[in-house]
Tab-separated table of C-alpha atoms and ligand atoms in Angstrom:
chain	number	residue	atom	x	y	z
U	1	MET	CA	-31.433	13.787	-20.012
U	2	ALA	CA	-31.676	10.903	-22.682
U	3	SER	CA	-29.680	10.600	-25.408
U	4	LYS	CA	-29.845	8.020	-28.309
U	5	VAL	CA	-27.657	5.209	-28.306
U	6	ASP	CA	-26.875	2.502	-30.552
U	7	ILE	CA	-23.576	1.173	-29.177
U	8	PHE	CA	-23.220	2.105	-25.407
U	9	ASP	CA	-19.714	2.219	-23.630
U	10	LEU	CA	-20.364	0.738	-20.220
U	11	GLY	CA	-16.643	1.525	-19.394
U	12	ARG	CA	-17.095	5.146	-19.334
U	13	LEU	CA	-19.748	4.829	-16.303
U	14	GLY	CA	-16.599	4.265	-14.446
U	15	LEU	CA	-18.469	1.955	-12.020
U	16	THR	CA	-16.384	-0.480	-9.899
U	17	SER	CA	-17.381	-3.708	-8.820
U	18	GLY	CA	-20.570	-3.578	-6.755
U	19	GLU	CA	-21.872	-0.246	-8.246
U	20	GLY	CA	-24.989	0.324	-10.243
U	21	ARG	CA	-26.336	2.952	-12.279
U	22	ARG	CA	-29.865	3.565	-13.579
U	23	LEU	CA	-29.931	5.242	-16.923
U	24	ASP	CA	-32.776	7.278	-19.187
U	25	LEU	CA	-31.718	6.424	-22.670
U	26	GLU	CA	-33.582	6.280	-26.122
U	27	VAL	CA	-33.326	3.568	-28.378
U	28	ALA	CA	-33.711	3.077	-32.005
U	29	VAL	CA	-36.068	-0.166	-32.479
U	30	ASP	CA	-36.195	-1.219	-36.183
U	31	PRO	CA	-39.563	-2.305	-37.567
U	32	LEU	CA	-40.143	-6.309	-37.369
U	33	GLU	CA	-41.597	-8.734	-39.617
U	34	PHE	CA	-44.364	-11.070	-37.518
U	35	GLY	CA	-46.510	-13.424	-39.476
U	36	GLY	CA	-45.711	-12.189	-42.854
U	37	GLU	CA	-46.788	-8.507	-41.828
U	38	ARG	CA	-44.741	-5.704	-40.942
U	39	TYR	CA	-44.757	-3.700	-37.561
U	40	ALA	CA	-43.121	-0.533	-36.506
U	41	ALA	CA	-42.408	0.075	-32.858
U	42	VAL	CA	-43.711	3.642	-31.796
U	43	PRO	CA	-42.594	6.070	-30.513
U	44	ARG	CA	-39.383	6.445	-32.169
U	45	PRO	CA	-37.038	6.509	-30.824
U	46	VAL	CA	-38.295	4.454	-27.724
U	47	PRO	CA	-37.569	5.892	-24.332
U	48	ALA	CA	-35.911	3.278	-22.276
U	49	ILE	CA	-34.391	2.531	-18.605
U	50	MET	CA	-31.428	0.536	-18.530
U	51	ASP	CA	-29.896	-0.614	-15.224
U	52	VAL	CA	-26.404	-1.633	-15.265
U	53	ALA	CA	-24.471	-3.092	-12.385
U	54	ARG	CA	-20.903	-3.926	-12.208
U	55	THR	CA	-20.058	-7.362	-10.974
U	56	THR	CA	-16.578	-8.459	-10.007
U	57	ALA	CA	-15.436	-9.264	-13.383
U	58	GLY	CA	-18.504	-8.236	-15.712
U	59	TYR	CA	-22.037	-6.625	-15.881
U	60	SER	CA	-25.479	-7.194	-14.720
U	61	LEU	CA	-27.833	-5.633	-17.154
U	62	ARG	CA	-31.616	-4.888	-17.188
U	63	LEU	CA	-33.289	-3.063	-19.878
U	64	ARG	CA	-37.004	-1.717	-20.007
U	65	TYR	CA	-39.022	-0.099	-22.229
U	66	ALA	CA	-42.717	-0.175	-23.823
U	67	VAL	CA	-43.885	0.520	-27.324
U	68	ARG	CA	-47.177	0.292	-29.647
U	69	LEU	CA	-46.917	-1.854	-32.606
U	70	SER	CA	-48.268	-0.245	-35.497
U	71	GLY	CA	-49.314	-2.586	-38.194
U	72	PRO	CA	-52.104	-5.000	-38.992
U	73	CYS	CA	-54.373	-6.509	-36.291
U	74	THR	CA	-54.097	-10.442	-36.768
U	75	ARG	CA	-57.931	-10.567	-36.856
U	76	CYS	CA	-59.327	-7.507	-38.178
U	77	LEU	CA	-56.400	-5.940	-39.998
U	78	ALA	CA	-57.039	-2.668	-38.755
U	79	ASP	CA	-53.811	-0.727	-37.285
U	80	ALA	CA	-53.473	-2.763	-34.192
U	81	GLY	CA	-51.356	-0.099	-31.893
U	82	ALA	CA	-50.791	-3.285	-29.613
U	83	PRO	CA	-48.697	-2.673	-26.336
U	84	VAL	CA	-45.715	-4.516	-25.640
U	85	ALA	CA	-43.643	-4.234	-22.643
U	86	VAL	CA	-40.127	-5.331	-22.812
U	87	ASP	CA	-38.215	-6.473	-19.474
U	88	ALA	CA	-34.881	-7.986	-20.437
U	89	ARG	CA	-31.752	-9.026	-18.574
U	90	GLU	CA	-28.231	-9.879	-19.578
U	91	LEU	CA	-25.202	-11.163	-17.663
U	92	ASP	CA	-22.028	-11.137	-18.775
U	93	GLN	CA	-19.308	-12.722	-16.856
U	94	PRO	CA	-15.963	-13.122	-18.686
U	95	GLY	CA	-14.687	-16.425	-18.001
U	96	GLY	CA	-17.970	-17.774	-16.713
U	97	GLY	CA	-18.536	-19.727	-19.935
U	98	GLU	CA	-21.101	-19.489	-22.762
U	99	GLU	CA	-24.156	-19.051	-20.615
U	100	LEU	CA	-22.655	-16.233	-18.741
U	101	SER	CA	-21.633	-14.521	-21.938
U	102	SER	CA	-24.032	-11.698	-23.498
U	103	PRO	CA	-24.038	-11.728	-27.185
U	104	TYR	CA	-24.528	-7.980	-27.042
U	105	LEU	CA	-21.660	-7.204	-24.990
U	106	HIS	CA	-18.040	-6.970	-26.686
U	107	GLY	CA	-15.818	-5.631	-23.746
U	108	ASP	CA	-17.304	-2.815	-22.308
U	109	GLU	CA	-19.331	-2.103	-25.386
U	110	LEU	CA	-22.859	-2.879	-25.574
U	111	ASP	CA	-24.893	-3.368	-28.541
U	112	LEU	CA	-27.934	-1.833	-27.384
U	113	HIS	CA	-29.417	-1.756	-30.832
U	114	ALA	CA	-29.414	-5.221	-31.341
U	115	TRP	CA	-30.286	-6.214	-27.796
U	116	ALA	CA	-33.328	-3.839	-27.776
U	117	ARG	CA	-34.853	-5.394	-31.121
U	118	GLU	CA	-34.363	-8.970	-29.826
U	119	ALA	CA	-35.904	-8.266	-26.626
U	120	LEU	CA	-38.906	-6.804	-28.325
U	121	VAL	CA	-38.969	-9.980	-30.724
U	122	LEU	CA	-39.034	-12.209	-27.380
U	123	ALA	CA	-41.695	-10.189	-25.730
U	124	LEU	CA	-44.031	-10.335	-28.568
U	125	PRO	CA	-47.772	-11.784	-27.908
U	126	THR	CA	-48.553	-14.694	-30.019
U	127	GLN	CA	-51.187	-12.785	-31.706
U	128	ILE	CA	-50.927	-9.058	-32.361
U	129	LEU	CA	-54.527	-7.700	-31.820
U	130	CYS	CA	-55.951	-4.293	-31.993
U	131	ARG	CA	-57.742	-5.128	-28.650
U	132	ASP	CA	-57.842	-8.671	-26.810
U	133	ASP	CA	-61.412	-9.236	-27.608
U	134	CYS	CA	-61.252	-8.062	-31.257
U	135	LEU	CA	-64.102	-9.767	-32.952
U	136	GLY	CA	-62.192	-10.321	-36.356
U	137	LEU	CA	-63.929	-10.289	-39.963
U	138	CYS	CA	-66.935	-12.099	-40.853
U	139	ALA	CA	-66.147	-15.259	-42.617
U	140	VAL	CA	-69.027	-14.824	-44.742
U	141	CYS	CA	-68.978	-11.401	-46.336
U	142	GLY	CA	-65.595	-9.930	-44.669
U	143	GLU	CA	-67.026	-6.945	-42.754
U	144	ASP	CA	-65.411	-5.914	-39.729
U	145	LEU	CA	-67.450	-7.062	-36.753
U	146	ASN	CA	-66.298	-4.835	-34.267
U	147	ALA	CA	-67.953	-2.074	-36.362
U	148	ALA	CA	-70.935	-4.411	-37.700
U	149	GLU	CA	-74.369	-4.600	-35.968
U	150	PRO	CA	-74.321	-6.849	-32.674
U	151	GLY	CA	-75.508	-10.245	-33.989
U	152	HIS	CA	-74.221	-9.810	-37.288
U	153	SER	CA	-75.052	-13.141	-39.112
U	154	HIS	CA	-76.195	-14.505	-42.662
U	155	GLU	CA	-78.791	-17.001	-43.422
U	156	ALA	CA	-77.316	-20.585	-43.014
U	157	PRO	CA	-76.683	-21.816	-46.740
U	158	PRO	CA	-79.355	-24.387	-47.371
U	159	ASP	CA	-77.955	-27.830	-46.703
U	160	SER	CA	-77.728	-29.680	-49.842
U	161	ARG	CA	-79.058	-32.885	-48.514
U	162	TRP	CA	-82.389	-31.057	-47.438
U	163	ALA	CA	-82.153	-29.331	-51.003
U	164	LYS	CA	-82.550	-32.865	-52.662
U	165	LEU	CA	-85.132	-33.581	-50.517
U	166	GLY	CA	-87.092	-30.645	-51.022
U	167	ASP	CA	-87.259	-31.934	-54.921
U	168	LEU	CA	-88.765	-35.043	-54.438
U	169	ARG	CA	-92.173	-35.031	-55.175
U	170	LEU	CA	-94.519	-37.451	-53.294
U	171	ASP	CA	-97.391	-38.042	-55.750
K	201	ZN	ZN1	-58.642	-6.176	-34.734
K	202	ZN	ZN1	-71.072	-10.924	-42.599
């Protein structure tokens, strides 16, 4: 059964070197800011799968989960509900130097809350859209082009140079 966890004590798994375990968890993923807008990850809490493998002196970890981001579409401002899949890995090998030290692991205590959030930030798309081919808003009238008649357009404003020509009178 899944249990909601913020700090996970890897030590309680009692793994010995070379052993691994797959765990079903629920993590709390905080809302995040992106492009000045606020996005909430749904569902809450988020079901996640964590693979834990004990190495000779440390841990190799993998965290996977999928959410939808509730917040405005970058183009049309409707609720995006954009799907984001997270697949993050951490390796922690005490004595292995900076590169082999996970910022989320302190001894056997894993800060799952912080890891889950940072991993989501890294997995974000460059634009958060309601759908890949969102048409956005009309630059002239602001209408949502996803809902507008196909071929929505406006008469091109008259070019001022031609307007001047129109004023010329050729007597
Ligand atoms: Zn959109
Ligand atoms: Zn328009």
